[in-house]
Coordinates of N, CA and C in Angstrom, one line a residue:
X1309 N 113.3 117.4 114.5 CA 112.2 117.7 115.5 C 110.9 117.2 115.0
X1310 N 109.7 116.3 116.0 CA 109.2 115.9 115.3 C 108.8 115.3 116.5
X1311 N 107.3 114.7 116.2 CA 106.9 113.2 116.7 C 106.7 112.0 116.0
X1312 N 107.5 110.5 116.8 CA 106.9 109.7 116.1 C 106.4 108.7 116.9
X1313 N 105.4 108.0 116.2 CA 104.5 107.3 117.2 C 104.1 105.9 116.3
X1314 N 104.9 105.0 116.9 CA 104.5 103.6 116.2 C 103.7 102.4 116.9
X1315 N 103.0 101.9 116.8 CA 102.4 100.7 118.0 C 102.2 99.4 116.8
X1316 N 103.3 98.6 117.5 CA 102.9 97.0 116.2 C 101.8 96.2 117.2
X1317 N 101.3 95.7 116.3 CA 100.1 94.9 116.3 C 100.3 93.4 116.0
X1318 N 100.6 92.6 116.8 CA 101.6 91.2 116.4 C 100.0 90.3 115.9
X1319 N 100.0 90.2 114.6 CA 99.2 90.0 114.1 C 99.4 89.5 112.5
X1320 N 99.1 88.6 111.5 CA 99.6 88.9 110.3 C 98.2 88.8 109.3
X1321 N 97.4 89.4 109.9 CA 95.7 89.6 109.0 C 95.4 90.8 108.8
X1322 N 96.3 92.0 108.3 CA 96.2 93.3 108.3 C 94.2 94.1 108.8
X1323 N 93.9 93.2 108.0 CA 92.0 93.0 108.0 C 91.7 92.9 109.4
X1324 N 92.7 92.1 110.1 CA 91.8 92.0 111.3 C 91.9 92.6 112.0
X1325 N 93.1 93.6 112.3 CA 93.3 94.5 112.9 C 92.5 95.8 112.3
X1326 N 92.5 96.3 111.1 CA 91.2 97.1 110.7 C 90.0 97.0 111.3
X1327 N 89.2 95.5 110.8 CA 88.1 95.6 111.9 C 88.4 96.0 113.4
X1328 N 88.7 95.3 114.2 CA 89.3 95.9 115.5 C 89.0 97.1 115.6
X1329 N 90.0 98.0 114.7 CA 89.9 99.4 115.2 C 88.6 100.3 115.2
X1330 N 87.9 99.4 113.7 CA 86.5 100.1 113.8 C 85.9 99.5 114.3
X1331 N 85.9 98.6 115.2 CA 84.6 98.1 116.4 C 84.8 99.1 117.4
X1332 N 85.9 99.8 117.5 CA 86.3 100.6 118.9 C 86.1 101.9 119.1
X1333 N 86.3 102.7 117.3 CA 86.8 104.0 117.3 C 85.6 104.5 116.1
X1334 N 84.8 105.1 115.9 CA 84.1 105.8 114.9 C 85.1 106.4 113.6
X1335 N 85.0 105.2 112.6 CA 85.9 105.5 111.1 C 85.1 106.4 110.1
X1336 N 85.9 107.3 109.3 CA 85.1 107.4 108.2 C 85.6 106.8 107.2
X1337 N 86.4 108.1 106.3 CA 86.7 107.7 105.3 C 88.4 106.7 105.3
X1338 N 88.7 106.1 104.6 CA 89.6 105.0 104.1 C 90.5 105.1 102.8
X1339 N 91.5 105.6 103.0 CA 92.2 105.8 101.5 C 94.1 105.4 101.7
X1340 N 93.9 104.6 100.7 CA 95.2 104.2 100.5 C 96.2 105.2 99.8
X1341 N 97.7 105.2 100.8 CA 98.3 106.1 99.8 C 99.9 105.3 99.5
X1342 N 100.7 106.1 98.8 CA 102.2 105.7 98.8 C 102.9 106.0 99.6
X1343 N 102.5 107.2 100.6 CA 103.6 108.1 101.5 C 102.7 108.4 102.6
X1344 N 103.1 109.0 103.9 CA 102.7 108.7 105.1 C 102.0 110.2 105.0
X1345 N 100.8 110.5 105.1 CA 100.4 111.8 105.1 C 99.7 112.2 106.8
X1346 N 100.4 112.5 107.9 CA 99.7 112.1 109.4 C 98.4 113.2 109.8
X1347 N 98.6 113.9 108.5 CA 97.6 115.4 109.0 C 96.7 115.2 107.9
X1348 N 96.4 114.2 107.4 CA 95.8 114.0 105.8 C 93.8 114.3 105.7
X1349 N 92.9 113.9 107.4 CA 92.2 114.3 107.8 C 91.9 115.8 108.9
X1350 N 93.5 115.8 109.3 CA 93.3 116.8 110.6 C 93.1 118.4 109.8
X1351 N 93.5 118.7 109.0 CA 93.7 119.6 107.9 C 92.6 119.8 106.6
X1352 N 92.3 121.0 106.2 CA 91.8 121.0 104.7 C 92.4 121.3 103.7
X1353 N 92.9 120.7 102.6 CA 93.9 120.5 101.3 C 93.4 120.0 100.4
X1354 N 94.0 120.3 98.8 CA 93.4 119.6 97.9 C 92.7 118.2 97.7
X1355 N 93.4 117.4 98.5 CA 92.5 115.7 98.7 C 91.7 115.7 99.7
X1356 N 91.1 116.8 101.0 CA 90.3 116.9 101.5 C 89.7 118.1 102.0
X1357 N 88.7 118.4 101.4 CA 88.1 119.6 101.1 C 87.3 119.8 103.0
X1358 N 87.1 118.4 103.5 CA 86.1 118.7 105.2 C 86.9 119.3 105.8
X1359 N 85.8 119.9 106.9 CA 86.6 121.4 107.5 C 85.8 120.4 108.9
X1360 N 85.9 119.2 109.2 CA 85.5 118.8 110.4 C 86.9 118.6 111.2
X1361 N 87.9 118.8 110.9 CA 89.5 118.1 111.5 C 89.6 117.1 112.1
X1362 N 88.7 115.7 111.2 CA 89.3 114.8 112.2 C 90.5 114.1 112.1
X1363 N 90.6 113.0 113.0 CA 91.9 112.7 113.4 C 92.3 111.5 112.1
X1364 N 93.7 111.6 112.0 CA 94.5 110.4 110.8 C 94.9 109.6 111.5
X1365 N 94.6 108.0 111.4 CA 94.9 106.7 111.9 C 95.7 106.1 110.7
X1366 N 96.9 106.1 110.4 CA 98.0 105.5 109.3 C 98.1 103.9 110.3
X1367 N 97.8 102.9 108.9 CA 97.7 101.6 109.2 C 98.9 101.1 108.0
X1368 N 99.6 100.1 108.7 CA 100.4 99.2 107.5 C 100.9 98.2 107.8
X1369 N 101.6 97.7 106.7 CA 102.3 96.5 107.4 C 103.3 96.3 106.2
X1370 N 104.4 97.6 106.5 CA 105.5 97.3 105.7 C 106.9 96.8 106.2
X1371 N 107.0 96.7 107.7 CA 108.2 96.2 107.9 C 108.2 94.4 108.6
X1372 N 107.3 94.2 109.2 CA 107.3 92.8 109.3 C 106.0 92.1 109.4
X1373 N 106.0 90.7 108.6 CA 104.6 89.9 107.9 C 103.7 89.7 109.1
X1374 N 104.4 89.8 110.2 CA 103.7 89.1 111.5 C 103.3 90.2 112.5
X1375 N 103.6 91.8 111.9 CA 103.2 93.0 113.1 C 102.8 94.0 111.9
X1376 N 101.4 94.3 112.6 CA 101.0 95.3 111.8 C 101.1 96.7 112.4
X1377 N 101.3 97.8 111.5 CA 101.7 98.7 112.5 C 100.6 99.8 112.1
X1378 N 100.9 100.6 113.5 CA 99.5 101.5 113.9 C 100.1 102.3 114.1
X1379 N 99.7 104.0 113.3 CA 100.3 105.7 113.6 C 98.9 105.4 114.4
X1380 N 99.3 106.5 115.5 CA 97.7 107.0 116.1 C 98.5 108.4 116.5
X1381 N 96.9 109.3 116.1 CA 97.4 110.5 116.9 C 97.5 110.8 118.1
X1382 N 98.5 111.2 119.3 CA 97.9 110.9 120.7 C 97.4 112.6 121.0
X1383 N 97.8 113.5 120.2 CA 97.2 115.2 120.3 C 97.4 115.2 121.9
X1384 N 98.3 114.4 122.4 CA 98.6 114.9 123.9 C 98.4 114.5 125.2
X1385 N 97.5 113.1 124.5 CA 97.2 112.4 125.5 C 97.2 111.0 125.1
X1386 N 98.5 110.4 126.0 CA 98.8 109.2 125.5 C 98.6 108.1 126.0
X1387 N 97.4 107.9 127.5 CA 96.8 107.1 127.5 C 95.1 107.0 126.8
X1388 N 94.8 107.4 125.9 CA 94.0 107.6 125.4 C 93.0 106.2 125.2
X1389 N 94.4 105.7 124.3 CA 94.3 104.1 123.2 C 94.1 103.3 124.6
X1390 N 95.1 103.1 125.6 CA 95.2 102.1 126.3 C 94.1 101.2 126.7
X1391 N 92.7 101.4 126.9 CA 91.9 100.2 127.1 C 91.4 99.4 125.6
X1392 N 91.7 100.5 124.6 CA 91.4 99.9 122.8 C 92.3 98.9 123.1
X1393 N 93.8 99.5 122.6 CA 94.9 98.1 122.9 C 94.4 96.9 123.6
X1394 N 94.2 97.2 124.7 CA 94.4 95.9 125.8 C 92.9 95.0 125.6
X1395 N 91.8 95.7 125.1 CA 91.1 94.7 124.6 C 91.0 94.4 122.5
X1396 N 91.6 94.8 122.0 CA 92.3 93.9 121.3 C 93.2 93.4 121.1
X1397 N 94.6 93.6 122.2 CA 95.1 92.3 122.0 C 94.8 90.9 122.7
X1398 N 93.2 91.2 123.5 CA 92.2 90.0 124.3 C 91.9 89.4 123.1
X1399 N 91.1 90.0 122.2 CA 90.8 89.7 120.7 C 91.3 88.8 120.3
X1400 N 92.6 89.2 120.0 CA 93.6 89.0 118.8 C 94.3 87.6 119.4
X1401 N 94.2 87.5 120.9 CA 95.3 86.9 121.6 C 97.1 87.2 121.4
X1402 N 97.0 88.4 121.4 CA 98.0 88.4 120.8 C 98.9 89.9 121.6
X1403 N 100.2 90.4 121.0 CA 100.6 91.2 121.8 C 100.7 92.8 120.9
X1404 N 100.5 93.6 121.5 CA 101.3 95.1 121.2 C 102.2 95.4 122.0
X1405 N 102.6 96.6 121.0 CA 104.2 97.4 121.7 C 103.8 98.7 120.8
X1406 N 103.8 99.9 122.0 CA 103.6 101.1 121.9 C 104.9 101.7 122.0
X1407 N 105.5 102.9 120.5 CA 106.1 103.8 121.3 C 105.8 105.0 120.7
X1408 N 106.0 105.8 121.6 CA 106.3 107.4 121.5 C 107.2 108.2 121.7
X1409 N 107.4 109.2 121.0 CA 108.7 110.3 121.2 C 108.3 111.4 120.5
X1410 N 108.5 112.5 121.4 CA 107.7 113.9 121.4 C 109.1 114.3 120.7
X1411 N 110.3 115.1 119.9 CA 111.3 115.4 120.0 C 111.7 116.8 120.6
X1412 N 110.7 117.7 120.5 CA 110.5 119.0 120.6 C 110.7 118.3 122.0
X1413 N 110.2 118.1 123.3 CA 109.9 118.7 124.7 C 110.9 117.2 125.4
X1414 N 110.9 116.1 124.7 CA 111.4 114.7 125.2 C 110.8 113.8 125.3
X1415 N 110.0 114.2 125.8 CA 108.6 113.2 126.5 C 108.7 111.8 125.3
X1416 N 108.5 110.9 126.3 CA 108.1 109.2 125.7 C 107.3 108.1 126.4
X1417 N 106.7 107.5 125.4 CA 106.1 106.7 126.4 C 106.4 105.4 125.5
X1418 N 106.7 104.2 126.5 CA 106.4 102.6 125.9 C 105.1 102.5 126.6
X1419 N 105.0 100.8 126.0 CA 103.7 100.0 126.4 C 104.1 99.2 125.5
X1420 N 103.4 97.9 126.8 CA 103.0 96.5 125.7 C 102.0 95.8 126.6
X1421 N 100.7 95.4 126.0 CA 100.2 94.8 126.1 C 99.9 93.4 125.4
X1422 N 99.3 92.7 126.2 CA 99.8 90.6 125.9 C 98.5 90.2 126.4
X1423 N 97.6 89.9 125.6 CA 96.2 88.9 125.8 C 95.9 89.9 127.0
X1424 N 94.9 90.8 126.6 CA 94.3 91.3 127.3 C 94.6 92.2 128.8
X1425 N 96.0 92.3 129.0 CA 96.4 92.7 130.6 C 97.6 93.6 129.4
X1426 N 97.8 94.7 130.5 CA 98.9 96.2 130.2 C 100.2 95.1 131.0
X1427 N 101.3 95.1 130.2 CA 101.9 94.5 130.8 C 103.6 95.3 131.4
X1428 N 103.9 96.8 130.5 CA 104.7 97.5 130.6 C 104.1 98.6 130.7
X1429 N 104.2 99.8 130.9 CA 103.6 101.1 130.8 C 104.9 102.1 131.4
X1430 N 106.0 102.6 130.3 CA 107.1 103.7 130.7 C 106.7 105.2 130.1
X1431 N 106.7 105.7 131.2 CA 106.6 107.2 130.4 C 107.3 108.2 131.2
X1432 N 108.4 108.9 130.6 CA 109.3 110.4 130.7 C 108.0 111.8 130.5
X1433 N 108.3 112.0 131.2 CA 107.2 113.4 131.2 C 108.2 114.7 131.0
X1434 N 107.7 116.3 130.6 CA 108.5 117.1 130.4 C 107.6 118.0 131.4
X1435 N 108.5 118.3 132.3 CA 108.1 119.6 133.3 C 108.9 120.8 133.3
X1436 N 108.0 121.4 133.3 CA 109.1 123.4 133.3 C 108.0 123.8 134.6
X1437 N 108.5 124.2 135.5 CA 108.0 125.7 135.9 C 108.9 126.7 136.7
X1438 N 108.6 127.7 136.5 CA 109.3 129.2 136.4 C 108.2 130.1 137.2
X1439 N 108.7 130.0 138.5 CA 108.4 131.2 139.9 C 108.6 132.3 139.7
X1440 N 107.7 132.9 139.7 CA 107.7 134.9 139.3 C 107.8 135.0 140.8
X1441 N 108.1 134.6 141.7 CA 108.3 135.6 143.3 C 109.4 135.6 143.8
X1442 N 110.8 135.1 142.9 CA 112.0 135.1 142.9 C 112.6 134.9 142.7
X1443 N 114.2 135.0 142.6 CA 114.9 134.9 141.5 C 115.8 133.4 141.6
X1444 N 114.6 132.2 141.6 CA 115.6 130.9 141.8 C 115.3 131.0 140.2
X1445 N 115.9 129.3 139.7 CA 116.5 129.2 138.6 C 114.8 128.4 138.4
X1446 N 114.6 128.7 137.1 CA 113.1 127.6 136.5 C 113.4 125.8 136.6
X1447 N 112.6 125.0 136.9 CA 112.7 124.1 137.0 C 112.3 123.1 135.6
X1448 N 113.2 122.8 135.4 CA 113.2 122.2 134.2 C 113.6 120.5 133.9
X1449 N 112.8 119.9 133.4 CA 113.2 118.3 133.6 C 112.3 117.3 133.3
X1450 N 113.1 116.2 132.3 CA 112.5 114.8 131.9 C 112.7 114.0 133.6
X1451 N 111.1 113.3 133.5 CA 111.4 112.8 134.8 C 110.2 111.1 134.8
X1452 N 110.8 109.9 135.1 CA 110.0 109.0 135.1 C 108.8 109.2 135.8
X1453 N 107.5 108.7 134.9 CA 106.1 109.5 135.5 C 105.7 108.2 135.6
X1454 N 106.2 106.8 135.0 CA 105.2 106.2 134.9 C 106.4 104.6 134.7
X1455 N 106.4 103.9 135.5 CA 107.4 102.8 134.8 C 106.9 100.9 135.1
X1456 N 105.8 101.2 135.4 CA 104.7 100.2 135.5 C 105.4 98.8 134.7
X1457 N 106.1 97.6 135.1 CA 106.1 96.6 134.6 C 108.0 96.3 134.3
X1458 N 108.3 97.9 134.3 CA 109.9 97.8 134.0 C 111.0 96.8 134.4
X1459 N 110.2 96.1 135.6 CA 111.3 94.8 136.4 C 111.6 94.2 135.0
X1460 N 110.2 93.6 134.6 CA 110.3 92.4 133.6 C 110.9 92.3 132.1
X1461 N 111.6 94.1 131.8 CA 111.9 94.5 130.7 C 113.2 93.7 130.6
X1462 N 114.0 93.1 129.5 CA 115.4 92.5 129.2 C 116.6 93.9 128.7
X1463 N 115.7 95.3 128.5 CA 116.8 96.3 128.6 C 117.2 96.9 130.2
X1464 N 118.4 96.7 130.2 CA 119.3 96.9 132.1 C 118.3 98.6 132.2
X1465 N 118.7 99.5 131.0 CA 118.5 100.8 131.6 C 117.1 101.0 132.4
X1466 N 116.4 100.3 131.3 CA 114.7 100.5 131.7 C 114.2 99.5 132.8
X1467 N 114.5 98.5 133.2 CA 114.6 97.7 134.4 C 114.9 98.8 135.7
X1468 N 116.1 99.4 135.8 CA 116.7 100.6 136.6 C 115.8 102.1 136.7
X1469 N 114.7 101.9 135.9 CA 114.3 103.4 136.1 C 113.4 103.9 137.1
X1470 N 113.5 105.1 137.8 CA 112.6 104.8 138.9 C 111.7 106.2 139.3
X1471 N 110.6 105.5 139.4 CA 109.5 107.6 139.5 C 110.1 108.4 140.1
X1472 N 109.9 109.7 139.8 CA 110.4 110.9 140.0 C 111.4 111.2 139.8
X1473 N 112.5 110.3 138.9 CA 114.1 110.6 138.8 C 114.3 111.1 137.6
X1474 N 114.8 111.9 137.5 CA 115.6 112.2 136.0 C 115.7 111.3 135.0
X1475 N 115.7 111.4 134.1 CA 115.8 110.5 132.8 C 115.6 110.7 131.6
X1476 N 116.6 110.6 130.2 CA 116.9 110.9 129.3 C 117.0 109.6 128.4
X1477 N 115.8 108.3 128.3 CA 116.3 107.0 127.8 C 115.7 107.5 126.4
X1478 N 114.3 108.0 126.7 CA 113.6 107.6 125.3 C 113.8 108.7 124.2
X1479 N 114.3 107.7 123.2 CA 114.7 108.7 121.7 C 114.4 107.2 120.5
X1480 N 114.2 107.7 119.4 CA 114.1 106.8 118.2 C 115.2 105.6 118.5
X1481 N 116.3 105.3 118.6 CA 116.9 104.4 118.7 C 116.4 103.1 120.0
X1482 N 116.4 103.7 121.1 CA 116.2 103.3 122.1 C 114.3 103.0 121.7
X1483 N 113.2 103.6 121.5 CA 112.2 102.5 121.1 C 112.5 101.4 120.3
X1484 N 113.4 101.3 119.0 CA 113.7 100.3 118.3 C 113.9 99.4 119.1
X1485 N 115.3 100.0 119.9 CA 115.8 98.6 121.1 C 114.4 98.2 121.4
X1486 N 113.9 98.9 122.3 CA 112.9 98.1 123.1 C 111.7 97.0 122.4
X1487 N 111.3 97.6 120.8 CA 110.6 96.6 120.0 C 111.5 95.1 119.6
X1488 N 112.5 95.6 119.8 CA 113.7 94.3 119.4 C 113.8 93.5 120.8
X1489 N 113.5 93.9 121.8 CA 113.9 93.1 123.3 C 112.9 92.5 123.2
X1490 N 111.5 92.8 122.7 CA 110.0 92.4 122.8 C 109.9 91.4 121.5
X1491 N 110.7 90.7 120.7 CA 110.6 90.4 119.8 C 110.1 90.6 117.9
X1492 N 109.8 92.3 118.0 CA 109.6 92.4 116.8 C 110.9 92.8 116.4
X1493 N 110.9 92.6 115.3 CA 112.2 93.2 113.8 C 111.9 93.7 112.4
X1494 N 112.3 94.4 111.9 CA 111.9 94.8 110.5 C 112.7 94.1 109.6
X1495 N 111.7 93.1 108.9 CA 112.1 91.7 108.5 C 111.9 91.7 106.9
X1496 N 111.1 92.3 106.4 CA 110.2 91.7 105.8 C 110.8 92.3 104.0
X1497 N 111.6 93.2 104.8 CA 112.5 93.3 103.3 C 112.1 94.3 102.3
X1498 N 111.0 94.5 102.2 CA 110.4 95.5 101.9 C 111.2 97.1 101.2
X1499 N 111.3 97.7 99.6 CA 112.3 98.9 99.6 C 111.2 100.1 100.2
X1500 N 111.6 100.6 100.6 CA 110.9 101.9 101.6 C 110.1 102.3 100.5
X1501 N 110.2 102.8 99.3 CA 109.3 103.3 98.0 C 108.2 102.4 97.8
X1502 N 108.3 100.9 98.3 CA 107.3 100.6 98.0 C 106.0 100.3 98.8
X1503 N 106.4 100.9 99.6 CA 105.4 100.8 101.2 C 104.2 101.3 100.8
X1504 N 103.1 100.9 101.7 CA 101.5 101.6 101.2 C 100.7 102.0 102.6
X1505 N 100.4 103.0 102.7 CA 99.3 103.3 103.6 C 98.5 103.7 104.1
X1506 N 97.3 103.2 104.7 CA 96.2 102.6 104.9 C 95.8 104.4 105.7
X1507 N 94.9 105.5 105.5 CA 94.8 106.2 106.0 C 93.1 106.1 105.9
X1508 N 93.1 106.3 107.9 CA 91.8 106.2 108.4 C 91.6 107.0 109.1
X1509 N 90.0 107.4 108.4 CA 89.6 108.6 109.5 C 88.6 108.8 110.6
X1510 N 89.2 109.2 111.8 CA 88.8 109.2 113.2 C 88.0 109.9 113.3
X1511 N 87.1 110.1 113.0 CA 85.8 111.0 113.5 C 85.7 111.2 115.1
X1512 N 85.9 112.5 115.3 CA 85.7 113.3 116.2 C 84.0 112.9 116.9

């Protein structure tokens, strides 16, 4: 149970996408670590004593030389990033791929943006609601909220998906697929112990 939230950055100048994010987003502090700490600013603990909670931006580039990858927090709102993205990959000339998976509720979102234009945008939403005026059953359900660009996807499922319908696609495996249909891979060979990363903080 868990969220995970990866966005590659098809890029191989780790730097340049750093700058980027601080032309966009008010940074503070910058510390490198061995292990992914995603609450490392949002929290007060022994390595950070501020009681401001701001947000942890984990940056790296341990699985392939040519995509750098971006944790962002989305705290619940996942088009947040989307005009950051799309004018850095104007920048960059270059492309992202967003994914998300809530595990607790379902909820996911893809995205990929390509030189400047959103060029996919899928998102499963989680709805509950439960009528106190009688005794039907609560309404409960993952349902396509958002499938903006899906024709042009090379996965059959997500091509097929259509607003307001039921749907149960997005889980950890299935983002992978979709970063694999878009051309990234985890290439780079890298043993998981030796990964490093980049934690940036988002000033509130």
């Amino acid at each position: 149970m868990g969220t995970f939230s990866q966005t590659n950055i098809k890029c191989k100048d780790l730097n340049a996408v750093i700058g980027r994010l601080k032309k966009y987003l008010p940074i503070g502090r910058e510390i490198w670590l061995d292990t992914r700490k995603e609450w490392f600013y949002n929290l007060p603990h022994e390595e950070n004593s501020s009681v401001e909670r701001n947000i942890t931006i984990i940056v790296s580039q341990n699985q392939n030389k040519d995509w750098v990858e971006v944790e962002f927090d989305f705290n619940g709102n996942l088009y947040f990033y989307d005009e950051i993205l799309r004018r850095i990959s104007k920048e960059l000339e270059s492309e992202i791929l967003l994914g998300y998976y809530q595990s607790t509720d379902g909820e996911g979102r893809l995205a990929k943006f390509k030189n400047g234009q959103l060029e996919l945008s899928f998102y499963e939403k989680y709805f509950y609601y439960q009528s106190n005026g009688d005794n039907s059953p609560p309404i409960d359900r993952i349902y396509v909220a958002d499938n903006f660009g899906v024709a042009h996807s090379a996965i059959e499922s997500l091509k097929k998906a259509k607003l307001g319908e039921h749907s149960y696609l997005t889980d950890h495996e299935f983002i992978y697929e979709y970063y694999k249909s878009e051309g990234w891979k985890n290439d780079l060979g890298k043993d998981y112990f030796d990964w490093t990363y980049l934690h940036l903080e988002q000033i509130k």
